[in-house]
C-alpha atoms as one frame of an Amber mdcrd trajectory, in Angstrom:
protein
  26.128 -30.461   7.281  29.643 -32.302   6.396  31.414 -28.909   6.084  29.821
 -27.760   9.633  30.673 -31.087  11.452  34.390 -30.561   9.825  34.947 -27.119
  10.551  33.423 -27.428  14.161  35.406 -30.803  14.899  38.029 -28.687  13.683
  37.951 -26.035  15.805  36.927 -28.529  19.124  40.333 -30.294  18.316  42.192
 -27.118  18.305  40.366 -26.196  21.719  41.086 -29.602  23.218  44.789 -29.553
  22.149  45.244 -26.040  22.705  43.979 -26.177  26.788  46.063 -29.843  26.619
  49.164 -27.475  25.620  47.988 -24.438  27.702  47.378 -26.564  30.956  50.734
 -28.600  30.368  52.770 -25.406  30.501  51.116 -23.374  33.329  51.909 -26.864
  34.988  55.357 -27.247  34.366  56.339 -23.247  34.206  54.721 -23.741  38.223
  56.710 -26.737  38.857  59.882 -24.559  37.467  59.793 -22.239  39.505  58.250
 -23.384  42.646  61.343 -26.011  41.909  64.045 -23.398  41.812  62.896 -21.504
  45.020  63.057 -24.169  46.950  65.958 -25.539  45.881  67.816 -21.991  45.881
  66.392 -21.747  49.875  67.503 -25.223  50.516  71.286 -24.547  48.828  71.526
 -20.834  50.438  70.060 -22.819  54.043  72.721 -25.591  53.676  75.503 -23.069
  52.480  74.829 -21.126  55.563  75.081 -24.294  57.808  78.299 -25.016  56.681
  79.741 -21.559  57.070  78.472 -21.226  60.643  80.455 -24.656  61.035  83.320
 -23.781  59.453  83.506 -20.467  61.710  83.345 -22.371  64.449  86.036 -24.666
  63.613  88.343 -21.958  62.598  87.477 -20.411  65.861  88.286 -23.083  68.087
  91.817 -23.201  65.399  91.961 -19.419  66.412  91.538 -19.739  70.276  94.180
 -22.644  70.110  96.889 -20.050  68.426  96.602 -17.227  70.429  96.065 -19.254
  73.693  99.978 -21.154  72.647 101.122 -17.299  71.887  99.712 -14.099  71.438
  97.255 -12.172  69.457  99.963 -11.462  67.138 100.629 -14.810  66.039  96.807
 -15.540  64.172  96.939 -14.475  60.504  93.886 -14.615  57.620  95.867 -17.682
  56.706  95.545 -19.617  59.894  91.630 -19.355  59.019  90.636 -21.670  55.944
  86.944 -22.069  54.707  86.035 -24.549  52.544  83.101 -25.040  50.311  82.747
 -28.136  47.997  85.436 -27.586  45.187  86.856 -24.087  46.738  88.814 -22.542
  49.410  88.416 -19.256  51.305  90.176 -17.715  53.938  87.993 -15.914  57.051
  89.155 -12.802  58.160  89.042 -11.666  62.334  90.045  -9.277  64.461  90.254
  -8.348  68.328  88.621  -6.172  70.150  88.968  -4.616  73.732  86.159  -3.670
  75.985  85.308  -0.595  74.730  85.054  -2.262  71.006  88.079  -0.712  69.647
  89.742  -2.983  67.569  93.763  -4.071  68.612  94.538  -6.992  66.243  93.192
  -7.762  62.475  93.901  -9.510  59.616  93.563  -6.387  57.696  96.298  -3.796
  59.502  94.265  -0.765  58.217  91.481  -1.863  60.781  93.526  -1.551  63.895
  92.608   1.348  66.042  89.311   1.711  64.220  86.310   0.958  66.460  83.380
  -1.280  65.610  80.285  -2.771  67.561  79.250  -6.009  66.810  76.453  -7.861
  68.512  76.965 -10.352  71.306  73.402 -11.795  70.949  73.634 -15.488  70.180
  71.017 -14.846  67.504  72.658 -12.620  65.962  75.104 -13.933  63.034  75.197
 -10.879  60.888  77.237  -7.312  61.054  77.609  -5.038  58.147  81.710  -3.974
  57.722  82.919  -1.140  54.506  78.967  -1.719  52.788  79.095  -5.543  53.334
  77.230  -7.840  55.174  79.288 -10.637  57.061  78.797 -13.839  58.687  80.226
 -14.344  61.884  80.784 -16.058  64.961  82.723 -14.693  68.819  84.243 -15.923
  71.518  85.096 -14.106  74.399  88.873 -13.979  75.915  91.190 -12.874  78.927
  91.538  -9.300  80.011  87.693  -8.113  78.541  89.155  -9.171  74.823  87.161
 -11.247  72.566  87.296 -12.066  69.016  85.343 -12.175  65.996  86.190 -14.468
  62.578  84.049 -13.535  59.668  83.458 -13.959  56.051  81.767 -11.484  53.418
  78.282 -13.101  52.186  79.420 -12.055  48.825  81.458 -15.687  48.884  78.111
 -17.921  49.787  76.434 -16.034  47.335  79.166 -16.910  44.238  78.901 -20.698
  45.256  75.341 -20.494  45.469  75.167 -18.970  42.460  77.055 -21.649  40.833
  75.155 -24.829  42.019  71.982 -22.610  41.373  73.265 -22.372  37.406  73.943
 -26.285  37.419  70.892 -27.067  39.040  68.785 -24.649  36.855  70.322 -26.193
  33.945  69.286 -29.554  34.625  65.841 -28.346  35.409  65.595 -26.495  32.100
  66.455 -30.173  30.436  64.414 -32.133  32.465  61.613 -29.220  31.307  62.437
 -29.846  27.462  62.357 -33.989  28.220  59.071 -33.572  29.951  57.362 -31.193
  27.064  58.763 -33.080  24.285  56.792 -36.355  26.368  53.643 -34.156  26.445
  53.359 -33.339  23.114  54.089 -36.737  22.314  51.188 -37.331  25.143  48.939
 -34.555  23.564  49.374 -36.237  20.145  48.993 -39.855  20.729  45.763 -38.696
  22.975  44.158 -36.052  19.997  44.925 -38.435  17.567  42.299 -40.916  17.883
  39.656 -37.874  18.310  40.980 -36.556  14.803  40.062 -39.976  13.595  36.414
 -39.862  14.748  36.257 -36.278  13.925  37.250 -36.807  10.394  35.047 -40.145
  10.624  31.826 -37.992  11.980  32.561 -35.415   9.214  31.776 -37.920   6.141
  29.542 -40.249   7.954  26.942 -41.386   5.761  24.174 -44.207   6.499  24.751
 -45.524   3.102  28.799 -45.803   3.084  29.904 -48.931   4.572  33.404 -48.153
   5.499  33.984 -45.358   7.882  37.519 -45.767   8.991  36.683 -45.318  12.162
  39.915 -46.484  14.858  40.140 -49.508  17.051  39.142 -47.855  20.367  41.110
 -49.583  23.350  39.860 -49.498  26.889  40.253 -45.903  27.936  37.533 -43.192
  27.875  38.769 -41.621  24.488  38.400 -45.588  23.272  35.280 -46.635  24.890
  33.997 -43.530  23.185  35.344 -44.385  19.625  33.721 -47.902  19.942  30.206
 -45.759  21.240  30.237 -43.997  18.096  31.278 -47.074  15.923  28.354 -49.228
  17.554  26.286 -45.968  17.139  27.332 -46.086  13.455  26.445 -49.589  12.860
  23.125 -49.361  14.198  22.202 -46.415  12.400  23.315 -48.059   9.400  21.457
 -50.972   9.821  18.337 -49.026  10.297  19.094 -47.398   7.138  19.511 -49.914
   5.268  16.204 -51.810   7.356  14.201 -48.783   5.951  15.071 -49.232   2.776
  14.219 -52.613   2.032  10.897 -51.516   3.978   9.991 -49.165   1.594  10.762
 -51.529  -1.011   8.743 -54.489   0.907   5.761 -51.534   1.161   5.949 -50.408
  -2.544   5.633 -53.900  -3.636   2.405 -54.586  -1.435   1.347 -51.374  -2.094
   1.647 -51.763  -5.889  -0.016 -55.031  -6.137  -3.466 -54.333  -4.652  -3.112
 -50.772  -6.774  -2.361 -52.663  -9.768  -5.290 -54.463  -9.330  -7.356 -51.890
  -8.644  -6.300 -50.228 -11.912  -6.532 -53.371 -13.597 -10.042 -54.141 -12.592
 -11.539 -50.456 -13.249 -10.087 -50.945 -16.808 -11.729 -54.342 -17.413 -14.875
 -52.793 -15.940 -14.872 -49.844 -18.275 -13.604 -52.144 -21.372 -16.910 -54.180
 -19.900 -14.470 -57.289 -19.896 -15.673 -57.950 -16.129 -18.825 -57.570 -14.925
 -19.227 -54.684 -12.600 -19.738 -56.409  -9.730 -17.314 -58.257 -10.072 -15.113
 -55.387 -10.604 -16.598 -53.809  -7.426 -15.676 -56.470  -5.256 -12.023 -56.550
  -6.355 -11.410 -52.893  -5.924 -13.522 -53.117  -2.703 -11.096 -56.075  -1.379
  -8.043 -54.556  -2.470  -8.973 -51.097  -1.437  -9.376 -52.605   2.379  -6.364
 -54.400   1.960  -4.900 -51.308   1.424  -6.311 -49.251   4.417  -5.219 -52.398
   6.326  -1.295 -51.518   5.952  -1.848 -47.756   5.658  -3.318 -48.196   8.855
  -0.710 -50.624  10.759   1.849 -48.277   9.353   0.396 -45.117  10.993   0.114
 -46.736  14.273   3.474 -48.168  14.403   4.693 -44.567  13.007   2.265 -43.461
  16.147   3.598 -46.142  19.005   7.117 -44.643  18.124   6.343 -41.028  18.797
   3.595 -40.476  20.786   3.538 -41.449  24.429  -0.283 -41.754  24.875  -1.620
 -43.598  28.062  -3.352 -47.032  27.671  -6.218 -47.214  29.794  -6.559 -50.333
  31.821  -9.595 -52.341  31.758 -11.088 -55.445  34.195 -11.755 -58.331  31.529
 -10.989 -62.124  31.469  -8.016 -62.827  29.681  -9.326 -66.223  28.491 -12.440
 -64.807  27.061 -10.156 -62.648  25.294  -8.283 -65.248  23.855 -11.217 -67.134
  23.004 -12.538 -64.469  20.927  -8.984 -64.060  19.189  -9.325 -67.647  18.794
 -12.786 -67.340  16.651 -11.523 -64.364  14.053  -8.812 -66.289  13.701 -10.648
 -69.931  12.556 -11.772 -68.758   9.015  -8.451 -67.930   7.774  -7.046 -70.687
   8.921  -9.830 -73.420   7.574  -8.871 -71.647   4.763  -5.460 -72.973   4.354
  -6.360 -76.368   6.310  -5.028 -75.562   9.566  -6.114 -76.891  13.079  -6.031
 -74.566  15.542  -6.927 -75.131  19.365  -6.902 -73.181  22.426  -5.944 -73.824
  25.896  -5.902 -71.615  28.922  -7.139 -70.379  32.675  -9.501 -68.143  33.400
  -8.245 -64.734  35.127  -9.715 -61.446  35.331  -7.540 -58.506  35.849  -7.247
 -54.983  34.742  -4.928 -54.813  31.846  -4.370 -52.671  28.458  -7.200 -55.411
  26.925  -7.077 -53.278  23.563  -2.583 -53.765  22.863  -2.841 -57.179  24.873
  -5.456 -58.207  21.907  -3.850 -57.030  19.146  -0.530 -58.856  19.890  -2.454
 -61.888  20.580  -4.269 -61.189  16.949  -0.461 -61.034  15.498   0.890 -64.005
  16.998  -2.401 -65.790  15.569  -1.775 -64.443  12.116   1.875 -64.894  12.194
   1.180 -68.517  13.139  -1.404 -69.140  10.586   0.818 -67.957   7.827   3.604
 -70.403   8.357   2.177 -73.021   9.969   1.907 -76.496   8.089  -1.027 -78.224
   9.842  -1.487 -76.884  13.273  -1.592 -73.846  15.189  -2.070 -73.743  19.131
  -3.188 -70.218  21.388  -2.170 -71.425  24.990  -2.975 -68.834  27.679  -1.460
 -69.629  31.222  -1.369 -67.404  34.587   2.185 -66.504  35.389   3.274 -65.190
  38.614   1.931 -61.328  39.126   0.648 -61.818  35.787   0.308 -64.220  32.409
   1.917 -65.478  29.669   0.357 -65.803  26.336   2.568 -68.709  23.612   1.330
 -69.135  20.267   3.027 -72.311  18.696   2.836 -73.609  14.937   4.414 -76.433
  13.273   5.850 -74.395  10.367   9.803 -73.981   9.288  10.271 -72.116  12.344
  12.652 -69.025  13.225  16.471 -69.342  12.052  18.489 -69.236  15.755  20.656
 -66.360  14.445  17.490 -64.645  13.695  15.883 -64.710  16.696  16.972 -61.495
  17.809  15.879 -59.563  14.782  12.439 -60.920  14.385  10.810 -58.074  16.046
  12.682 -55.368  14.316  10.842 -52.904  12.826  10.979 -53.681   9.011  12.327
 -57.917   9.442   9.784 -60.133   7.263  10.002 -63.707   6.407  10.347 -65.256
   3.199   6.047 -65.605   3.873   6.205 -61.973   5.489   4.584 -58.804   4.303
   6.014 -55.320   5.587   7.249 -56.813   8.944   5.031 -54.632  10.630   2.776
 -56.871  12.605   5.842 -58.678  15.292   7.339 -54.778  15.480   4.086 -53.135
  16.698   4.182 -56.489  18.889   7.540 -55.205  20.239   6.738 -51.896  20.585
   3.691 -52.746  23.080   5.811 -54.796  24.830   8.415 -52.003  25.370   6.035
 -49.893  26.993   4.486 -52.746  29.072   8.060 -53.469  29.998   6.496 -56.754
  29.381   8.365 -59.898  28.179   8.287 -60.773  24.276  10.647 -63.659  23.035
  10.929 -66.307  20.022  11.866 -69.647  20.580  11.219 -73.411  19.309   7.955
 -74.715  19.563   7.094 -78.472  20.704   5.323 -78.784  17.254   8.397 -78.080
  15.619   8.086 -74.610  14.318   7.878 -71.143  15.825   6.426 -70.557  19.615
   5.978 -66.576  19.878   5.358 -65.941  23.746   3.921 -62.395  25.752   4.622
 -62.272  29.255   2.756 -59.480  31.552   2.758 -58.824  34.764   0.684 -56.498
  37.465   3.478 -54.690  37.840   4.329 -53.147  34.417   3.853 -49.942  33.473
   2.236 -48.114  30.479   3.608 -45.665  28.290
């Protein structure tokens, strides 16, 4: 079982960190690139802003020049382009109305002829297998002119601020991984712990070395777990001193049993006398086996409690009766005072906690035991009160657990199967000071709880 719960843990932390890792990546690989294309269409955008600007400067530079002079006087030089750190020079020529070209920068180009667009949209011609970026303006005589620059330059510059920027991304990619893992780690950690913690969980080790859980998920399920733990533990160790509560009460009617059969066959004890001790115990015996099976039975099987029209008081009353032998017995006074009501309720449970209240009562009372009975709203509320030692305050809460007995207790049976009833009543079952100065054991029902 430890060996599956570590090997499975195992592989669930290698799934949860690997989809952690795998999720982290596909994220940020995403973010890479969707970062770099729309960064590189922002630059190449921006780049191509500026150069339309800067044409248009040079061009008004250009019209200035030949309008002082001629076409003659404009030179590549005239025509600067700058772009951040760098300098360019546009190139032009002059064409007539039939697009033959009569002034250049380049000399080769004269007499050549070329169309280029006129279309305001149009910023684009393609001259010797490259594209160019350009801008016109019309002159005297049918002339205009045309400045341009090869795309190749935009394209270095972008290219360069595209590096710097892709550098920086690839850094800011490492920073942000090298926080994830970090992330990944300080997140898996704490599961490793409870993994490793689940693995070698035992109900009999006391330390588990389970973490502190803080206040997120991962930490209010450590402290789940860890309360988990410490109730299972406690039930453990409840069981235990159950079964060694049982075997004790079990072995003393047994050994008297035994005991009795041997005097009876030694003839040391007369037979009946024999016979009634081994009768007595044998009942006594049939008793727990008995209260033990239907606790064992309450727990596990959901069987419906039929409901039944009787008079609570009467009910009491008759509690009241099976109850005065054993206590003239030990010299207690016991009384009863109540209302009478008739309703339909589970009469067989509602007796039998009544019936351990009584002999709860009896048992540690000193002089006096009282059975009060009073009609609550929807309902009733049955109080049992005794002048014994009372309950501890920080035991309160664990009187009804299953295996809790008193230092007068048996198997701490009787106040659990009280619980239990109460549970699937969804009635109200508390312990709390009496006026007589002991224990007052109340059972509150109402017309509106449910059975199991």
């Amino acid at each position: 079982m430890g060996l599956w719960l570590q090997s499975d843990g195992e592989g669930l932390m290698r799934t949860i960190r690997g989809r952690i890792f795998t999720s982290l990546i596909i994220v940020m690989v995403c973010s890479v690139l969707t970062t770099v294309f729309l960064f590189s269409r922002l630059i190449d955008g921006m780049l191509m802003d500026q150069a339309r600007n800067q044409l248009r400067l040079q061009m008004t530079k250009a019209i200035d020049i030949i309008e002082g002079g001629d076409v003659g006087d404009l030179s590549t030089e005239d025509l600067e382009l700058r772009f951040r750190d760098r300098m360019f020079y546009a190139d032009f020529f002059v064409v007539d109305a039939n697009d033959k070209i009569i002034a250049a920068g380049d000399d080769n180009k004269e007499g050549q002829t070329i169309h280029v667009s006129m279309s305001p949209r149009n910023h684009f011609f393609t001259l010797d297998g490259q594209k160019m970026m350009y801008t016109h303006q019309k002159l005297d005589h049918g002339l205009r002119i045309i400045i341009y620059t090869p795309m190749d330059i935009l394209k270095q510059i972008s290219g360069r601020v595209l590096r710097v920027s892709f550098i920086s991304i690839i850094i800011s990619f490492c920073v942000i991984f090298i926080v994830g893992l970090w992330f990944v780690w300080k997140t898996t950690r704490p599961l490793q712990q409870l993994k490793e913690a689940v693995s070698k969980f035992h109900p009999s080790y006391r330390s588990l070395g389970i973490p502190e859980g803080d206040t997120s998920e991962i930490g209010q399920l450590i402290n789940t777990f860890s309360s988990m733990s410490g109730r299972i533990q406690k039930q453990h160790q409840q069981q235990i001193e159950f079964l060694q509560n049982v075997s004790h009460e079990l072995r003393t009617p047994l050994m008297s049993i035994q005991g009795y059969a041997s005097a009876v066959k030694d003839q040391v004890v007369s037979v009946e006398l024999g016979l009634n001790v081994v009768t007595a115990e044998s009942e006594r015996l049939i008793e727990m086996v008995d209260r033990l099976l239907q606790l064992t039975r309450m727990e596990t099987v959901q069987e419906e409690w039929k409901l039944t029209e009787v008079d609570v008081l009467e009910m009491m009353e008759h509690v009241h009766q099976l109850m005065a032998p054993a206590a003239a017995e030990r010299h207690i006074r016991t009384s009863l005072d109540g209302d009478a009501l008739e309703m339909a309720v589970p009469a067989e449970q509602i007796f039998q906690v009544a019936m351990n209240f009584m002999q709860n009562a009896v048992r540690y009372a000193s002089t006096e035991v009282r059975l009060t009975m009073k009609e609550a709203p929807g309902g009733f509320c049955i109080s049992v009160d005794d002048d014994g030692p009372g309950v501890p305050v920080h035991e309160r809460g664990s009187v009804f657990d299953r295996y809790y007995t008193g230092q007068a207790g048996i198997t701490g049976i009787g106040l659990a199967i009280c619980k239990q009833i109460a549970d699937r009543l969804e009635a109200v079952i508390t312990c709390s000071e009496s006026s007589l100065g002991g224990a007052r054991f109340s059972f509150e029902y109402t017309r509106g709880d449910r059975q199991g």
